[in-house]
């Protein structure tokens, strides 16, 4: 990999560091030998239908990159979804991370999310989100794609996932 980037004019290159939720390539490669990068999450593969995400982990990883010795090479935060019509909390959080250098506590962030998503803050909705943040929206596991619902799979006797790149494994 190093040879691939060696001959490039670094002033004309911007690397999209995909899969930031699972790999810290920006760190392992020393910002790709000092080449500007955008920290990205793929978060879903093939528009998998799933109510999952690593919200606090995503916030922590972006904060870590922004406060590392390579932060001057980090030009932004992005999403690389193969479908964006699902799981808006993940996209809203990740894209909001571009606008802060502070460490984000997702339990607090979700209060603002509730306000603008539902039009008002509601304690019952917040309590439900706190449960989500400890279950479906919590994981430090490295897994490609999101856990899928078997209800989205084609009927079969030995169904293990709903798609070829999915997983039935739950966080």
Short mmCIF file of C-alpha atoms in Angstrom, two decimals, residues 37-116:
data_model
loop_
_atom_site.label_atom_id
_atom_site.label_comp_id
_atom_site.label_asym_id
_atom_site.label_seq_id
_atom_site.Cartn_x
_atom_site.Cartn_y
_atom_site.Cartn_z
CA UNK A 37 -8.25 12.15 4.57
CA UNK A 38 -11.95 12.19 5.36
CA UNK A 39 -13.04 9.88 8.18
CA UNK A 40 -16.01 7.89 6.86
CA UNK A 41 -18.46 5.27 7.92
CA UNK A 42 -20.13 2.84 5.57
CA UNK A 43 -22.62 1.75 8.19
CA UNK A 44 -24.83 -0.25 5.88
CA UNK A 45 -24.13 -2.49 2.95
CA UNK A 46 -26.64 -2.76 0.14
CA UNK A 47 -29.24 -0.72 2.05
CA UNK A 48 -29.71 -3.44 4.61
CA UNK A 49 -32.83 -2.90 6.68
CA UNK A 50 -31.61 -2.74 10.23
CA UNK A 51 -32.18 -0.77 13.40
CA UNK A 52 -28.63 -0.90 14.68
CA UNK A 53 -25.60 1.32 15.01
CA UNK A 54 -22.56 2.02 17.14
CA UNK A 55 -23.52 5.57 18.06
CA UNK A 56 -21.19 6.20 21.00
CA UNK A 57 -18.39 4.29 19.31
CA UNK A 58 -18.79 6.43 16.16
CA UNK A 59 -18.68 9.62 18.21
CA UNK A 60 -15.62 8.40 20.12
CA UNK A 61 -13.70 7.40 16.98
CA UNK A 62 -14.28 10.74 15.26
CA UNK A 63 -13.23 12.55 18.44
CA UNK A 64 -10.09 10.39 18.63
CA UNK A 65 -9.16 11.19 15.02
CA UNK A 66 -9.85 14.92 15.49
CA UNK A 67 -7.62 15.01 18.56
CA UNK A 68 -4.78 12.85 17.31
CA UNK A 69 -1.37 13.88 16.02
CA UNK A 70 -2.84 13.39 12.53
CA UNK A 71 -5.76 15.77 13.03
CA UNK A 72 -4.28 18.38 10.69
CA UNK A 73 -4.71 15.87 7.86
CA UNK A 74 -8.33 15.12 8.73
CA UNK A 75 -10.39 17.24 6.34
CA UNK A 76 -13.83 16.09 7.41
CA UNK A 77 -16.30 13.42 8.35
CA UNK A 78 -18.45 11.57 5.86
CA UNK A 79 -20.84 8.73 5.22
CA UNK A 80 -20.53 6.22 2.41
CA UNK A 81 -23.86 4.46 2.49
CA UNK A 82 -25.00 2.01 -0.10
CA UNK A 83 -28.47 3.15 0.88
CA UNK A 84 -29.55 6.09 2.99
CA UNK A 85 -33.29 5.58 3.34
CA UNK A 86 -32.98 3.90 6.71
CA UNK A 87 -31.45 4.41 10.15
CA UNK A 88 -31.38 8.23 10.21
CA UNK A 89 -29.95 8.43 13.74
CA UNK A 90 -26.61 7.05 12.52
CA UNK A 91 -26.35 9.54 9.64
CA UNK A 92 -27.52 12.48 11.72
CA UNK A 93 -24.97 11.75 14.43
CA UNK A 94 -22.01 11.17 12.12
CA UNK A 95 -22.67 14.25 10.03
CA UNK A 96 -23.19 16.40 13.13
CA UNK A 97 -19.73 15.36 14.33
CA UNK A 98 -18.25 17.55 11.59
CA UNK A 99 -19.43 20.60 13.48
CA UNK A 100 -17.89 19.97 16.89
CA UNK A 101 -14.46 19.35 18.33
CA UNK A 102 -15.95 18.38 21.67
CA UNK A 103 -16.37 14.85 22.91
CA UNK A 104 -19.99 13.90 22.27
CA UNK A 105 -22.00 12.07 24.88
CA UNK A 106 -24.64 10.36 22.77
CA UNK A 107 -27.07 10.15 25.71
CA UNK A 108 -27.09 13.95 25.71
CA UNK A 109 -26.96 14.30 21.92
CA UNK A 110 -30.07 12.13 21.58
CA UNK A 111 -32.10 14.76 23.48
CA UNK A 112 -31.51 17.25 20.66
CA UNK A 113 -32.15 14.54 18.10
CA UNK A 114 -35.54 13.80 19.68
CA UNK A 115 -36.42 17.50 19.61
CA UNK A 116 -35.75 18.01 15.92
#
